[in-house]
Short mmCIF file of N, CA, C and O in Angstrom, two decimals:
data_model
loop_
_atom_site.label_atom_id
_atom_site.label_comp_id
_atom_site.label_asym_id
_atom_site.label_seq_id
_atom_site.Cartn_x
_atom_site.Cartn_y
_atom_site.Cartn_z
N UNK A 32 -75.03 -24.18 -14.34
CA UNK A 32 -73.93 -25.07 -14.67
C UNK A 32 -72.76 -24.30 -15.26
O UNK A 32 -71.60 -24.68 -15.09
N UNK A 33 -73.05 -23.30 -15.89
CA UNK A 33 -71.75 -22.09 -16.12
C UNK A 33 -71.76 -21.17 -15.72
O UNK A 33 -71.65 -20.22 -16.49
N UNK A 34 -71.86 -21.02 -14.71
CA UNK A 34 -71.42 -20.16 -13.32
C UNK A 34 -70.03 -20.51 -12.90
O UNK A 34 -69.53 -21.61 -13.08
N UNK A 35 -69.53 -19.63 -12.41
CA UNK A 35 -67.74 -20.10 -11.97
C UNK A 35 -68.47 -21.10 -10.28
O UNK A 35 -69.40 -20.96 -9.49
N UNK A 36 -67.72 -21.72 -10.43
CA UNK A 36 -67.25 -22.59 -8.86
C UNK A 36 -67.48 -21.75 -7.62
O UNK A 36 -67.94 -22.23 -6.59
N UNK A 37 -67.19 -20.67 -7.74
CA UNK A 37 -67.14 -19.67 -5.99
C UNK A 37 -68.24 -19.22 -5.88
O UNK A 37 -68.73 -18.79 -4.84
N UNK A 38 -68.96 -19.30 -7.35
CA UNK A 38 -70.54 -18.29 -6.91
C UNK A 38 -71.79 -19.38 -5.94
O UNK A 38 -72.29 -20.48 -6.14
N UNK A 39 -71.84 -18.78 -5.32
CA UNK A 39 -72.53 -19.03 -3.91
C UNK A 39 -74.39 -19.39 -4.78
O UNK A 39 -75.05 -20.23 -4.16
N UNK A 40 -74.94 -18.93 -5.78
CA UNK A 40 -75.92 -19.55 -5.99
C UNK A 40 -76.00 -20.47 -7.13
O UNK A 40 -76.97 -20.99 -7.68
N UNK A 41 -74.41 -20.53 -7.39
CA UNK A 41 -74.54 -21.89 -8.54
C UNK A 41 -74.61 -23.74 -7.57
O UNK A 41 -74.75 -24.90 -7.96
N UNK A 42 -74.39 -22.92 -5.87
CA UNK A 42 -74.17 -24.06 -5.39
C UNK A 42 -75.57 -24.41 -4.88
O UNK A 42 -75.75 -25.62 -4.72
N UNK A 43 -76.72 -23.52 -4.57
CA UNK A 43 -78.10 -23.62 -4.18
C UNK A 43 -78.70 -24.22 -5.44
O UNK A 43 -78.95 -25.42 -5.33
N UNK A 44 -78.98 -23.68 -6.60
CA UNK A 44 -79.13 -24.34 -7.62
C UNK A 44 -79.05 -25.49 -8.06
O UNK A 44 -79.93 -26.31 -8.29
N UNK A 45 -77.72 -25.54 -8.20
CA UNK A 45 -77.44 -27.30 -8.55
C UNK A 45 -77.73 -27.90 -7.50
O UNK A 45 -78.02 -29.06 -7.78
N UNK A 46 -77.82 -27.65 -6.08
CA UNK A 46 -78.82 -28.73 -4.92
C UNK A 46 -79.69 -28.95 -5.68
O UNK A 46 -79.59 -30.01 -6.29
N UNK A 47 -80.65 -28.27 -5.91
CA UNK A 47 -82.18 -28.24 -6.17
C UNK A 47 -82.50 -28.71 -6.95
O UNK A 47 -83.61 -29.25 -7.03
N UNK A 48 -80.94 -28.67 -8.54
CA UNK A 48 -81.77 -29.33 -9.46
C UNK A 48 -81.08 -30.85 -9.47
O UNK A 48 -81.31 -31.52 -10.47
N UNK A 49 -80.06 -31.58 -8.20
CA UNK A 49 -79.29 -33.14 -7.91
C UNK A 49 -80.65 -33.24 -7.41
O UNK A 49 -81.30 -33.97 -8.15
N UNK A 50 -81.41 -32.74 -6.31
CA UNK A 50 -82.37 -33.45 -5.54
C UNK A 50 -83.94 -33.59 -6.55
O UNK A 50 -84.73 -34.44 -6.13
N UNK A 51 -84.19 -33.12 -7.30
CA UNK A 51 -85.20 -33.05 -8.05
C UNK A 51 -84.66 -34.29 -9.10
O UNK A 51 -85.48 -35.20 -9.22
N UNK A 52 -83.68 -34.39 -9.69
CA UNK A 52 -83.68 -35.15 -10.60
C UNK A 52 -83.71 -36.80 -9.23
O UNK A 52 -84.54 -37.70 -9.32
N UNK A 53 -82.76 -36.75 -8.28
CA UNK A 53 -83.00 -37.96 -7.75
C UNK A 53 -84.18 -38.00 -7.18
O UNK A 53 -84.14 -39.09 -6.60
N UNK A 54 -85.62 -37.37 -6.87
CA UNK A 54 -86.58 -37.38 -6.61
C UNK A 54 -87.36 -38.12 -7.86
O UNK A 54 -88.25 -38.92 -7.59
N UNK A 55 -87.06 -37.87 -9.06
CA UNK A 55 -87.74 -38.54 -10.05
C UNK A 55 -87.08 -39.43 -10.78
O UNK A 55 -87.43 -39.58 -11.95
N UNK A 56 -85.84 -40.32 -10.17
CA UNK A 56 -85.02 -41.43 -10.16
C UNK A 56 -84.24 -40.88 -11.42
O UNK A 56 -84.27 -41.72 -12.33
N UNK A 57 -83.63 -39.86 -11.73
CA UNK A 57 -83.34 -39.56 -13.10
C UNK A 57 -81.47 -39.92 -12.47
O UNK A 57 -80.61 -40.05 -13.34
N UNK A 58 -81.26 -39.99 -11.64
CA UNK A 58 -79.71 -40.09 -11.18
C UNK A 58 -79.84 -40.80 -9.40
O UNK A 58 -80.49 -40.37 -8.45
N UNK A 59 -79.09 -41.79 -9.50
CA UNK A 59 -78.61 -42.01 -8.73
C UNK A 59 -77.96 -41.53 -7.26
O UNK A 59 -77.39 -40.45 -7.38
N UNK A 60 -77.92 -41.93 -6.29
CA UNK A 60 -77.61 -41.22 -4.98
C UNK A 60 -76.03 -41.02 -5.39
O UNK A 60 -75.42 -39.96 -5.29
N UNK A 61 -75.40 -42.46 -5.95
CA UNK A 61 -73.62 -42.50 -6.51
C UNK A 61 -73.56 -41.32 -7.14
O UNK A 61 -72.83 -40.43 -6.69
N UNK A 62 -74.51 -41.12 -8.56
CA UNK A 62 -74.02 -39.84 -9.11
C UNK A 62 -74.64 -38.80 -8.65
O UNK A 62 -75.55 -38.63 -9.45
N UNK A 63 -74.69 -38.06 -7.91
CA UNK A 63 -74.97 -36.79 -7.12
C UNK A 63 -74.07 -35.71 -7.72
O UNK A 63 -73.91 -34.80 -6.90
N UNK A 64 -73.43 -35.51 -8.88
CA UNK A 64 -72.66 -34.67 -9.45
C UNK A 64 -73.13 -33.92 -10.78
O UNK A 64 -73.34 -34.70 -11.71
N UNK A 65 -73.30 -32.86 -11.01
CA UNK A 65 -73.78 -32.05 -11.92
C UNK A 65 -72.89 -32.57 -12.76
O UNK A 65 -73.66 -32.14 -13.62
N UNK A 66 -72.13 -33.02 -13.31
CA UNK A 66 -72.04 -33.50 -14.47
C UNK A 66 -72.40 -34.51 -15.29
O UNK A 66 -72.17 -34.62 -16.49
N UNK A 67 -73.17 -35.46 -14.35
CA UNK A 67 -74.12 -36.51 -14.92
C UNK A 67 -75.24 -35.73 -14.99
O UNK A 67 -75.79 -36.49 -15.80
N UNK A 68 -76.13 -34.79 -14.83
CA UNK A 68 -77.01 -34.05 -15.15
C UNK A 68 -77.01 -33.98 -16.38
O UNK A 68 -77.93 -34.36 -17.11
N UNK A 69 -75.54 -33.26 -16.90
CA UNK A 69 -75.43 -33.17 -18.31
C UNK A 69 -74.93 -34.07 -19.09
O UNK A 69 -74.64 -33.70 -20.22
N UNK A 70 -74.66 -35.75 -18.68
CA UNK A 70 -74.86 -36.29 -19.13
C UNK A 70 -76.45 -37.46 -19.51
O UNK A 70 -76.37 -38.50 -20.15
N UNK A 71 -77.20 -37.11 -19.15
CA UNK A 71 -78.46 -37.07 -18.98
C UNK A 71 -78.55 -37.43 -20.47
O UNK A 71 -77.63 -37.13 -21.24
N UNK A 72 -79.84 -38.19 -20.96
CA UNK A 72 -80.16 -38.68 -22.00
C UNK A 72 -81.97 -38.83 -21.92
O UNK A 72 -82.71 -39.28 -21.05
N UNK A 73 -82.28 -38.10 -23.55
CA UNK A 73 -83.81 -38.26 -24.13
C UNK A 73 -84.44 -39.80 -23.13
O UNK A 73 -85.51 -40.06 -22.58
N UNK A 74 -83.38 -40.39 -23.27
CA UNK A 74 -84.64 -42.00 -23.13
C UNK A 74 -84.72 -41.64 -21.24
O UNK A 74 -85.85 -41.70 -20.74
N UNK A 75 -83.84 -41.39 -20.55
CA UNK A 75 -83.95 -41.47 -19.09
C UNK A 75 -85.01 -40.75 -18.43
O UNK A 75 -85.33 -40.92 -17.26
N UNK A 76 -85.63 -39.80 -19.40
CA UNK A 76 -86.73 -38.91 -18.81
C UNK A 76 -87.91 -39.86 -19.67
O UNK A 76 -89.03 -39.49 -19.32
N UNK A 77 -87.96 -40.70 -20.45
CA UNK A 77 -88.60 -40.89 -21.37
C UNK A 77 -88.87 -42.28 -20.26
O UNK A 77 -89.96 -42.79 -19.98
N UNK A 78 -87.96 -42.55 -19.93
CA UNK A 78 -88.34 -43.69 -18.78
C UNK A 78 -88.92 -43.68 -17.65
O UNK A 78 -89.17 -44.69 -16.98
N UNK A 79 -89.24 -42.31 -17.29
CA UNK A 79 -89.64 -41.98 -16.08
C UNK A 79 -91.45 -41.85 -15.96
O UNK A 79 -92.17 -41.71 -14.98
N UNK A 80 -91.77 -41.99 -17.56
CA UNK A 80 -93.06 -41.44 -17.75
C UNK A 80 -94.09 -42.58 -17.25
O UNK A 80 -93.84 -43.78 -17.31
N UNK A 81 -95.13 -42.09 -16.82
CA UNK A 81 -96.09 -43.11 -16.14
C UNK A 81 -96.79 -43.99 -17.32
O UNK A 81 -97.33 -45.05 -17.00
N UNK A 82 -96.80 -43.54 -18.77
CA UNK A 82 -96.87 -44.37 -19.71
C UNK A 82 -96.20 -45.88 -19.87
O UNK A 82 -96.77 -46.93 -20.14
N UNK A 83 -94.42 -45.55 -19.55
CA UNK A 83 -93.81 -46.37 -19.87
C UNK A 83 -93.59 -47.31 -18.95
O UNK A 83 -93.33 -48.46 -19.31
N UNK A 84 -93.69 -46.85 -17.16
CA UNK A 84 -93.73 -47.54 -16.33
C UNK A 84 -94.50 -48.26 -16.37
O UNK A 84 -94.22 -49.39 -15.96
N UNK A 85 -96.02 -47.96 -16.97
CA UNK A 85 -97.36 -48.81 -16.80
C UNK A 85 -96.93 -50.03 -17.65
O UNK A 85 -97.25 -51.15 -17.25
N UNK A 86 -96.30 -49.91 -18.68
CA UNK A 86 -96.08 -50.88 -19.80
C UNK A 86 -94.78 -51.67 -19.06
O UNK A 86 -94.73 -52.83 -19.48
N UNK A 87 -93.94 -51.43 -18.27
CA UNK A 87 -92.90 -52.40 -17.81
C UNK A 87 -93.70 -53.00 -16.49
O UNK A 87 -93.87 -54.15 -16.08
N UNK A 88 -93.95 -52.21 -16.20
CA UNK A 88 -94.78 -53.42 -14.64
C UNK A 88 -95.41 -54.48 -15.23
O UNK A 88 -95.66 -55.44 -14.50
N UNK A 89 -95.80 -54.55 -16.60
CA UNK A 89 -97.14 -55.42 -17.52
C UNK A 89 -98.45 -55.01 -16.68
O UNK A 89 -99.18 -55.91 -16.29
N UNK A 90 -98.72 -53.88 -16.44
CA UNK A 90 -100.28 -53.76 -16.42
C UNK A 90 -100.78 -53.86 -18.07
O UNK A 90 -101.71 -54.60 -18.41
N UNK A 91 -100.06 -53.06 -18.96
CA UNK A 91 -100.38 -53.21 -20.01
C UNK A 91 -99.62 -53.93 -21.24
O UNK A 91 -98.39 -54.07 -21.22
N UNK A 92 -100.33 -54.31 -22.20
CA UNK A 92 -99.70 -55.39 -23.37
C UNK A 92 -98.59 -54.89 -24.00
O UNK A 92 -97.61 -55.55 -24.31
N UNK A 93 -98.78 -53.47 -24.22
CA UNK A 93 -98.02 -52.25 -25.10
C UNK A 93 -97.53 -50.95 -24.67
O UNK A 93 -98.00 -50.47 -23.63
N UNK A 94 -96.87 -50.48 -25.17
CA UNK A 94 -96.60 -49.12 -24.61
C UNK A 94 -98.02 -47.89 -24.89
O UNK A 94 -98.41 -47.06 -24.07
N UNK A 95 -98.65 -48.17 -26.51
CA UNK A 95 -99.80 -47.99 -27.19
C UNK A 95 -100.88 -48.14 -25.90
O UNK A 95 -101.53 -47.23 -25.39
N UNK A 96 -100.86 -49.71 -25.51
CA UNK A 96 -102.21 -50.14 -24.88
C UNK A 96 -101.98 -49.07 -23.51
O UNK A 96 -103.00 -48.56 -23.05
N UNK A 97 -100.84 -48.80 -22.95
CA UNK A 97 -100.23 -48.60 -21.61
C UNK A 97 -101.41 -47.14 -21.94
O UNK A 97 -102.47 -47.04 -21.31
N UNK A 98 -101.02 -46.24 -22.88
CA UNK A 98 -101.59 -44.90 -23.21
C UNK A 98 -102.76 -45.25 -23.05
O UNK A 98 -103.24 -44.85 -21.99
N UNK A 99 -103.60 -46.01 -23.85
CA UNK A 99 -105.16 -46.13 -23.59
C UNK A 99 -105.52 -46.27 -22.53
O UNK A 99 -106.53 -45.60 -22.30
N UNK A 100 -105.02 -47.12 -21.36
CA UNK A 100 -105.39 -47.82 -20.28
C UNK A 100 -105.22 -45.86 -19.41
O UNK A 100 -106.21 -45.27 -18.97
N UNK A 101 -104.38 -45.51 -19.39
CA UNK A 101 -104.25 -44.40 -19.07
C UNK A 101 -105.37 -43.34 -19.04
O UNK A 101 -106.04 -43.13 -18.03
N UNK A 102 -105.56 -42.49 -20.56
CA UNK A 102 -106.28 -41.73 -20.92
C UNK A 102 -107.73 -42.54 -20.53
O UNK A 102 -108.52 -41.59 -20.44
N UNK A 103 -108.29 -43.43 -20.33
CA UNK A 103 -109.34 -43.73 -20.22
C UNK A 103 -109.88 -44.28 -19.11
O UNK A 103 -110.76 -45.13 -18.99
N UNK A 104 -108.98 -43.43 -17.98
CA UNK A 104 -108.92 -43.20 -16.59
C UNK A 104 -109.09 -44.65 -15.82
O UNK A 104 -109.79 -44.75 -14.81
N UNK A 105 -108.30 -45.89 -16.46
CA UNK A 105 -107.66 -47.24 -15.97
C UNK A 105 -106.16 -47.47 -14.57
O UNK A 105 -105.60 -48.48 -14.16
N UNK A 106 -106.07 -46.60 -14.37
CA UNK A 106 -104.42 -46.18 -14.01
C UNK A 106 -104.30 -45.27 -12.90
O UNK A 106 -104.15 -44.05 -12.92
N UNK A 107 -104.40 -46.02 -11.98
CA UNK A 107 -103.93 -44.35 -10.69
C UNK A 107 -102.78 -44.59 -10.09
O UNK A 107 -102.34 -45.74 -10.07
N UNK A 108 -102.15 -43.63 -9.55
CA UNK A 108 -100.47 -43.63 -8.84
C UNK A 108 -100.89 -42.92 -7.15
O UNK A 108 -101.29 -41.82 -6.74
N UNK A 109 -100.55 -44.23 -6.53
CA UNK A 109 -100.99 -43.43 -4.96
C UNK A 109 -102.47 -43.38 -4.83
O UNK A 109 -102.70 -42.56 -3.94
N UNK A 110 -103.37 -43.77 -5.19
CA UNK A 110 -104.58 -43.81 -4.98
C UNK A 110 -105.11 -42.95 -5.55
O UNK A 110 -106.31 -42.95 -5.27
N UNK A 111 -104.67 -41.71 -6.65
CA UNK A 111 -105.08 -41.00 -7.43
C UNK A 111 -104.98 -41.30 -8.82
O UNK A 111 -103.94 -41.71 -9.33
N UNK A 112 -106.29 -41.06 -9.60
CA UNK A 112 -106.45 -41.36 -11.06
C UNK A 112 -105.92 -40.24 -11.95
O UNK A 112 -106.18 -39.04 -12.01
N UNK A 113 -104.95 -41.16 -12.72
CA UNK A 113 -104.11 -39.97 -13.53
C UNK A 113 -104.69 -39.78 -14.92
O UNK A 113 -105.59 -40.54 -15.30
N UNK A 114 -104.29 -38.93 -15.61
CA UNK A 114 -105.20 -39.22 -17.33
C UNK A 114 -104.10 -38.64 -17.77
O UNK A 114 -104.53 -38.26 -18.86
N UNK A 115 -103.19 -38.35 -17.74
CA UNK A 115 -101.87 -37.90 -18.47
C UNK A 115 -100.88 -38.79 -18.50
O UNK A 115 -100.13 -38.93 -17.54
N UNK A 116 -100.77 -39.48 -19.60
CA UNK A 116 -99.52 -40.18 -19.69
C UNK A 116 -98.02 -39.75 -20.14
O UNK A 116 -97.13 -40.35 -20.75
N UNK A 117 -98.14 -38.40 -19.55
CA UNK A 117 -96.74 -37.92 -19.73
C UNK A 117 -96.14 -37.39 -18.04
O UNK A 117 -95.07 -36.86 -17.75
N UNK A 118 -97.45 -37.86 -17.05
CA UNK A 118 -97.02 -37.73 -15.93
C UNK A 118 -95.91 -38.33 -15.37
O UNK A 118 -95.93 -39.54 -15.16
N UNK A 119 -94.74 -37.52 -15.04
CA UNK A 119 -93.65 -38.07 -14.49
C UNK A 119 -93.58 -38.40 -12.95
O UNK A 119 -93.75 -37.67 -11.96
N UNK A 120 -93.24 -39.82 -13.07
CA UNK A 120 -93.41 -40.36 -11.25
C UNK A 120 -92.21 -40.38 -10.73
O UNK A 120 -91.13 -40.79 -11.16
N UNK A 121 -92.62 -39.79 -9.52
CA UNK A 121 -91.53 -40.15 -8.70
C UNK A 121 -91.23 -41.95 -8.09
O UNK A 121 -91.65 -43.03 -8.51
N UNK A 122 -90.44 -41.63 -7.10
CA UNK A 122 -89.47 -42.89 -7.12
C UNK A 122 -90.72 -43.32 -6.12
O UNK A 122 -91.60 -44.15 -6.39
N UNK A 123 -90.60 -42.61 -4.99
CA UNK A 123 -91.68 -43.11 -3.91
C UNK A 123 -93.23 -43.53 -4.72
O UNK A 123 -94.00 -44.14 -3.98
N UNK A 124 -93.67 -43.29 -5.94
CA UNK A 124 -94.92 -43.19 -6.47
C UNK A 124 -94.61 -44.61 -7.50
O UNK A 124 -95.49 -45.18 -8.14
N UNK A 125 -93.65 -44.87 -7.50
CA UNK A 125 -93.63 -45.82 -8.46
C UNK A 125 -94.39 -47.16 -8.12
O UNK A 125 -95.02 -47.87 -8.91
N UNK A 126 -94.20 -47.35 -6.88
CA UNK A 126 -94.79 -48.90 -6.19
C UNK A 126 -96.25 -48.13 -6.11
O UNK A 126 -97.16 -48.97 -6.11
N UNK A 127 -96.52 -47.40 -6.07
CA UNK A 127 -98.04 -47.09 -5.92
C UNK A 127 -98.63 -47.47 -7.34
O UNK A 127 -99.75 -47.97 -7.36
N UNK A 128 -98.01 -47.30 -8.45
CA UNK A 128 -98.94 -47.44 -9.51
C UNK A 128 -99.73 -48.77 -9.41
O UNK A 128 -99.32 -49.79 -8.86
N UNK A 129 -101.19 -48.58 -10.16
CA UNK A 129 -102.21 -49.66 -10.19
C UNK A 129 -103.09 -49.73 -10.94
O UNK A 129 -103.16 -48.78 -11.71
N UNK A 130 -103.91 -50.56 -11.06
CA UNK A 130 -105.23 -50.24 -11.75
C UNK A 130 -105.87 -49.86 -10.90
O UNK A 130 -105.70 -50.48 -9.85
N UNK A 131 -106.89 -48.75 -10.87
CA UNK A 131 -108.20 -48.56 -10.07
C UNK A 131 -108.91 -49.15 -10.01
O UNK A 131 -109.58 -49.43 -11.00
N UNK A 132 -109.19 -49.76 -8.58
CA UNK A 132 -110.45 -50.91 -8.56
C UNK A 132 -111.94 -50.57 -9.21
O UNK A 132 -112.69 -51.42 -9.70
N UNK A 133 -112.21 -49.12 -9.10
CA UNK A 133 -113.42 -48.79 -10.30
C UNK A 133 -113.46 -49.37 -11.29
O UNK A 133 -114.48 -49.61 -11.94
N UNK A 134 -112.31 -49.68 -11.56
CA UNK A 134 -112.27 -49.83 -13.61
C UNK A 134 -113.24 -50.98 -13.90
O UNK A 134 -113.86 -51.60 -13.04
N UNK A 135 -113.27 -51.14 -14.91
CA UNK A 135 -114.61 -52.56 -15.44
C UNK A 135 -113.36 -53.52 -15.63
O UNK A 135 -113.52 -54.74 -15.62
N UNK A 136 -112.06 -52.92 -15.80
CA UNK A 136 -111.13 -53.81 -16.13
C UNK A 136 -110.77 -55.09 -14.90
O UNK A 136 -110.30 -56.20 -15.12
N UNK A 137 -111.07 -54.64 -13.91
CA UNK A 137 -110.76 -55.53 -11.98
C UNK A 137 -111.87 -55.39 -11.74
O UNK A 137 -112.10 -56.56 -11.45
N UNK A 138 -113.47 -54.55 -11.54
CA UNK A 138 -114.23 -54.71 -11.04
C UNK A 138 -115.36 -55.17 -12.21
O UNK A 138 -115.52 -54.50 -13.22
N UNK A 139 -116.06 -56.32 -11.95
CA UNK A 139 -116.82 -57.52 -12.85
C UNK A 139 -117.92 -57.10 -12.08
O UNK A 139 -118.99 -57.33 -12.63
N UNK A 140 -117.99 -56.55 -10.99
CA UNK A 140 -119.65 -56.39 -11.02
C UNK A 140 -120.26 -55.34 -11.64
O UNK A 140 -121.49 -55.32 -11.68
N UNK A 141 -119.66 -54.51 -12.10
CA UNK A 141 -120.30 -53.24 -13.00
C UNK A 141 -119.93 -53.35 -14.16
O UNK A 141 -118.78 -53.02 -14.48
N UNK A 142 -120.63 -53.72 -14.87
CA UNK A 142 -119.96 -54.25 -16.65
C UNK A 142 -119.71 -52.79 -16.79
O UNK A 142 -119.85 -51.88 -15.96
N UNK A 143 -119.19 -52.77 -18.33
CA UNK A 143 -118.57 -51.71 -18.91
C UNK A 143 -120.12 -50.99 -19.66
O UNK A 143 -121.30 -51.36 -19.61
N UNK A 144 -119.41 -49.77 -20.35
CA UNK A 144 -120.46 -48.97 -20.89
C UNK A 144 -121.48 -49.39 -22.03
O UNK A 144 -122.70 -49.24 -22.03
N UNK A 145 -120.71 -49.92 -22.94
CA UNK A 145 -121.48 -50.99 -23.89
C UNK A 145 -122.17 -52.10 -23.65
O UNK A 145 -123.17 -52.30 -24.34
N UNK A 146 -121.77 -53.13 -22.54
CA UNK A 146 -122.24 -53.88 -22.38
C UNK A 146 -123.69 -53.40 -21.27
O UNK A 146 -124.62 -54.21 -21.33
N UNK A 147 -123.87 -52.44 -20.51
CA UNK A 147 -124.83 -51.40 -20.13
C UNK A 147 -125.88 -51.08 -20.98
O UNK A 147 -127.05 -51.44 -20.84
N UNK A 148 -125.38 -50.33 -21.94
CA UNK A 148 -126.25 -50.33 -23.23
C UNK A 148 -127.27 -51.17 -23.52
O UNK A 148 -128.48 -50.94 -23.50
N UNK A 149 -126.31 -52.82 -23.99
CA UNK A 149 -127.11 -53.86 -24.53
C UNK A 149 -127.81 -54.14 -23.69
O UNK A 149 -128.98 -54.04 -24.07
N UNK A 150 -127.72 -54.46 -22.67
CA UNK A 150 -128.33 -55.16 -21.41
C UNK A 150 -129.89 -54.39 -21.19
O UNK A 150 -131.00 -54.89 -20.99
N UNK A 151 -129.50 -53.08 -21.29
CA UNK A 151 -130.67 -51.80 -21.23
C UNK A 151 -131.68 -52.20 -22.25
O UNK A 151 -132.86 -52.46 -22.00
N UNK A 152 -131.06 -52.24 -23.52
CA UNK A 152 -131.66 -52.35 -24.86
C UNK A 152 -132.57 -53.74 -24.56
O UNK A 152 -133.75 -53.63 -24.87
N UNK A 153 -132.13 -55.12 -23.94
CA UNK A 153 -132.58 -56.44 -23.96
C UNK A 153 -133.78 -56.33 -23.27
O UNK A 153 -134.94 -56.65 -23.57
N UNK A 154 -133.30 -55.84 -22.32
CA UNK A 154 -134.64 -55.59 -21.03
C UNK A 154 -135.62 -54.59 -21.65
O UNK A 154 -136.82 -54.83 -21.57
N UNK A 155 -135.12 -53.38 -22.33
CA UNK A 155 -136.63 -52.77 -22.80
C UNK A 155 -137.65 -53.68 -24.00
O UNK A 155 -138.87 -53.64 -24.16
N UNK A 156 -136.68 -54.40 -24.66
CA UNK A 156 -137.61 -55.25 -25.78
C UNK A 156 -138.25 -56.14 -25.81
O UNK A 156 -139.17 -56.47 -26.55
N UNK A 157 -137.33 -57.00 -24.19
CA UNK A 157 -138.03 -57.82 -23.40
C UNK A 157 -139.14 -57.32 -22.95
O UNK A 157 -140.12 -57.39 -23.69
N UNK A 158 -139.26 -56.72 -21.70
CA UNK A 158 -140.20 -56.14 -20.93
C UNK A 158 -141.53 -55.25 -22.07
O UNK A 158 -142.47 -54.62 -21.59
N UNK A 159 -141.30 -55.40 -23.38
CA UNK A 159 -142.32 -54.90 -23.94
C UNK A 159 -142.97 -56.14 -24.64
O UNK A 159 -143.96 -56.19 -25.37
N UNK A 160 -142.23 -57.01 -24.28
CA UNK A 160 -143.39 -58.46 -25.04
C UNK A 160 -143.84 -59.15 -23.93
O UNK A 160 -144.85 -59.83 -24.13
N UNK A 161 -143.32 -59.15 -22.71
CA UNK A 161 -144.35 -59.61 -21.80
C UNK A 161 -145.63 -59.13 -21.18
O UNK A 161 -146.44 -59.90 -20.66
N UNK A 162 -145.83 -57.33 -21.30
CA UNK A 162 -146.53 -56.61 -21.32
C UNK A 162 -147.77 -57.46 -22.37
O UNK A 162 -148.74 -57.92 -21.77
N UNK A 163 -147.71 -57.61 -23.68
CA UNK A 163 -148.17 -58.02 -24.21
C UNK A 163 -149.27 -59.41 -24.05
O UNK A 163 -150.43 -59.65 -24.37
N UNK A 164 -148.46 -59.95 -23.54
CA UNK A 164 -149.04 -61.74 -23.02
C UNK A 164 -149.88 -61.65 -22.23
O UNK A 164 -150.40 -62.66 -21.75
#
């Protein structure tokens, strides 16, 4: 960006870094000009994060809950399960986000881990008093 105007790789550069930022919706096709680059702002990258997207689509209650649902591998983009909620999505990846039908959260026929547990626990205490009879 302070490179003079004539130099021939300030102009390869700034391609690379207009098409990268509009690859991850950070600017507009209108602003295609390195000087909205540097007008660029903390929250616009902060918006891009698959945390915060998860929390505006309402998959999740919170931005908080959005993180959990995340880290606790609830959340895939494109049919892949992400665990980083600082993964930045692209524009094309954005309609992909989802819950994974694995999750206990959409799929009801595989209870969750606790409720596994108990169920385990019922049946062994069960199955040891009918033994009995």
């Amino acid at each position: 960006l302070t490179l003079p105007e004539d130099e021939p790789r300030k102009g390869l550069d700034g391609a690379a870094l207009l098409r990268q930022c509009m690859r991850l919706g950070l600017l507009d096709e209108s602003k295609a000009k390195l000087d909205y680059v540097l007008a660029m702002r903390v929250n616009d990258l902060l918006d891009r994060r698959l945390q915060s997207l998860v929390f505006k689509l309402g998959l999740a209650k919170s931005i908080h809950h959005a993180r959990c649902l995340i880290r606790q591998r609830h959340i895939r983009v494109g049919g892949q399960i992400v665990t980083s909620p600082s993964f930045m999505v692209r524009v094309d990846s954005e309609k992909r986000i989802e819950i994974s039908p694995t999750s206990p959260l959409v799929n009801t026929s595989r209870p969750g881990r606790v409720k596994r547990k108990k169920q385990a626990s019922r049946e062994k205490s069960g199955g040891g008093d009918d033994d009995d009879v």
